[in-house]
Every structure is written in C-alpha cells, then in structure tokens.
C-alpha cells in the first residue's frame, strides 16, 4: 500500500525545499527590508524636502503699463525666498479684486499649508457662501496659480510637468489682424503670415465695426453717456462676408481664419451671417451669442457646420457642462482667471476630451504675463489642445514681468523654469497705477444698449 504524504511531514527533500524556501524568504525579507529602507529613505527625503511650508502673507500686485489694469496675487511663504505668483486680472473691476485679495484672501490663507491646492481652492470658494462671480473667481485664480507656481518650484519642475508633461513641443497660437477696410485687414493678415502664424483672427474696425462707425442718431439726440460706443449691426453683418472674401482672395487658402462676433448681434442674424461664411472655411467663429442666449445653439447647430468657439464670458465652471454635453461648440474659450485658475481650467479641458471639444483659451491684453504662461502650461499638457490666443509682450511689460513666454514662428514657448516661470518687479509695477474707468457700453442707432 502506497504511503500517503501527511500535510506537514518534514522529509529530506522537503527539508531541502524548506531550507530553500526559508533562505528565499530570508533573501526576500532582506531585499524587502532593503526596499522598505529605500522607500523609507525616499519618504523621509520627500518629507524632509517637502517639509510643510506655511503661507506667511498674500497680497495683490496691481499695474497698468499699457493702460490695461493687470492684477497678480503674490503668495509669500515661511520658506525664505519661496513665493508664488498667480493671475487675478479682471481689468474692468480691478479695484474690487485688489481689495478682496488684500483682505479676505490674505486673512483666509495666512498660516495655512501651501501644498493642498484643491482643498484651498474649494474651501475659499465656499467661504463666501455666495460664489462664482467674476471678482471672487479672479481672486481664487490668483491663489490657485500661485500655489501651482510654488509646487513647481518645490518640485523643481515647470507646472506642465506636474500636469502630465508635454503633449506637444510648443503652443500653436493665433494672431489678431485688424484694419479699417477689408484690404487693410488682408494686409495685416499677410504681415502675420510672414511672422509664421498659421492661424489669424480677422476683425474690421475692432468688434462689430464700432471702430469705423458714423455718428449715431442717439448721440445727435443727446441720449446716452460719455464714452458710449455705437454699433451699426446691419453694416457689420454685411461687412464680414466681404472681409473674408477679400482676405481669401489676397492671402489664399493656406491660412486658418478666425472671427469674433463678440455676442453683439441678434441670434438669428448671427446664424444667417455664419452660413454665408461657410464658403470661406473659417477655423472658428467666436461668441455668436451672449451667455444669456445659450438655447440658440440648438438652432445654430442645425443650420451650419462652421466650427464655433464659446466661453470667455463664462464665470461659472458649470456653464460649460450642458453646452459641452450637447456639443454645441467645438472650442472652449475659457478665460482661465474668470473661472478660478489652473485647477478648474484643467478640469474643463479634460471634460472636453470626452466630447471631442478642443481648447482655445482666452488670451487677450487684459491677462497678465503670469496668466498667459499659466495658459501655456495647461496647453502643453492636455491632449485636446486646439489653439491659443496670443499677445505681444511689450518692452514696458517685460520690464515689470521677467520670464514671459516667447513667440517664434507662431508658437508660444515657455522658459522651462520651475513653477509657472514668470516673475514680477514690484518697484517697476508700482510706477503704473491701475485706474477704475471701464467703458463697455455699446448702443444701437436708437440708443438701445446691446451685449458688448
Ligand atoms: C477676445 C476677447 C477680448 C475681450 C476683452 C474684454 O476674444 O480676445 O473678446 O478682446 O473683449 O478681453 O476685456
Ligand atoms: Mg472674444
């Protein structure tokens, strides 16, 4: 009868096996303890290197070198020489943003840990109970971007690396061509094409031809206020197809053309005009309607296949959800500081990925160089990047802000420094105090105020 092996009978082979198993376990134990030691060392060095750093002071730096109010938040920390900068530029209500930064935000932040960006964002966001307005969101944006700047400096890497690294070698941008006639606009387009831009926005007489409008009847009648602009929407609606036709004739088809309706005409007029532009293959038409008229997108989508960009006036991150789920537009025009900074902008961009909607972040002159750089860090990392609005950084602006992104061949390049990469000279900034005038009233011929 064959002997049954009992569960646990140590025989020689078994003994050898046990010894082998034991020494293997010993070996792994040893290596395990070596790994554990290595991990402990890593954790210790991380915690040593990333020992908690607290916020010492938060202040607003306000400057207007080009007559446009720019606001930056500076977060100073308990670690000598370590501070962060973030864009909080709401140029039309700059004084209110500065006051809120130097009071509520500073009071909220002092003594808190610099590391927990998401929690700092959400806790300040709800700390006012009422939330999501342009002033408070710009204040949060300044804090948010400054904390990302600090985290990048502590990690010793540019912010785009913290967001997942490069998805492209540089940020493709569009330039702004303008002129008082279709021919002058075409000349301006040629100028930017010669600088290497592949995407160019075309505007005749600024937004809505206001730059070339005649004297309106409301002014003759003595109605309205000083500085009111006049928009003749009939003249504007006829001028845009003529402008596109002229630019295509003069500059050809190898340039992408963009145009900003700037929400200034009646929705059905916008739809009819956009249909007339189909033959000129626009890259995108921006802000066909105001945020107050979102339902009209259904009609627009049924009427034309011209790509649409929308969103610079959205303050509430949730304003993007429904239009994106319904694919009412193709490009997300986030004004990053108006919705609260890098953290919410990345969330919206990532959401866009699931609806094949690309980004075209708002990048006008009323964004600080810190803000423009923050845009570019997100643009470098996200997959669904579309195009970035670019501006020229003047020498005066660069005398205040060092490390500004550079433009080459229509691409924006970051400087690879840790953090956001832009610094500010407070003494220089103080030479150009901000103002409190803002003129965004635009009227029709009879004096009716329109959405500007
Ligand atoms: C754009 C915008 C800006 C805004 C300006 C408001 O597409 O660049 O429409 O020009 O009008 O930022 O202050
Ligand atoms: Mg716009």
PDB file of N, CA and C and ligand atoms in Angstrom, residues 201 207 260 262 286-287 312 333 362, ligand 2:
ATOM      1  N   UNK A 201      -6.854  85.775 -36.579  1.00  0.00           N
ATOM      2  CA  UNK A 201      -8.219  86.287 -36.395  1.00  0.00           C
ATOM      3  C   UNK A 201      -8.368  87.566 -37.200  1.00  0.00           C
ATOM      4  N   UNK A 207     -14.386  95.164 -32.813  1.00  0.00           N
ATOM      5  CA  UNK A 207     -15.560  94.292 -32.709  1.00  0.00           C
ATOM      6  C   UNK A 207     -16.787  95.026 -33.248  1.00  0.00           C
ATOM      7  N   UNK A 260     -14.379  86.965 -34.379  1.00  0.00           N
ATOM      8  CA  UNK A 260     -15.092  87.101 -33.099  1.00  0.00           C
ATOM      9  C   UNK A 260     -16.314  87.992 -33.285  1.00  0.00           C
ATOM     10  N   UNK A 262     -18.347  88.459 -30.999  1.00  0.00           N
ATOM     11  CA  UNK A 262     -18.402  89.144 -29.705  1.00  0.00           C
ATOM     12  C   UNK A 262     -19.822  89.370 -29.227  1.00  0.00           C
ATOM     13  N   UNK A 286     -16.332  82.920 -33.201  1.00  0.00           N
ATOM     14  CA  UNK A 286     -16.365  83.002 -31.740  1.00  0.00           C
ATOM     15  C   UNK A 286     -17.547  83.820 -31.237  1.00  0.00           C
ATOM     16  N   UNK A 287     -18.080  83.398 -30.077  1.00  0.00           N
ATOM     17  CA  UNK A 287     -19.148  84.123 -29.373  1.00  0.00           C
ATOM     18  C   UNK A 287     -20.258  84.587 -30.299  1.00  0.00           C
ATOM     19  N   UNK A 312     -15.588  82.695 -23.218  1.00  0.00           N
ATOM     20  CA  UNK A 312     -14.756  83.662 -22.478  1.00  0.00           C
ATOM     21  C   UNK A 312     -15.548  84.401 -21.416  1.00  0.00           C
ATOM     22  N   UNK A 333     -13.522  78.424 -24.979  1.00  0.00           N
ATOM     23  CA  UNK A 333     -12.790  79.705 -24.841  1.00  0.00           C
ATOM     24  C   UNK A 333     -12.746  80.124 -23.380  1.00  0.00           C
ATOM     25  N   UNK A 362      -8.843  81.932 -23.736  1.00  0.00           N
ATOM     26  CA  UNK A 362      -8.906  83.378 -23.956  1.00  0.00           C
ATOM     27  C   UNK A 362      -7.573  83.981 -23.516  1.00  0.00           C
TER      28      UNK A 362
HETATM   29 MG1  LIG B   2     -13.594  87.108 -27.740  1.00  0.00          MG
END
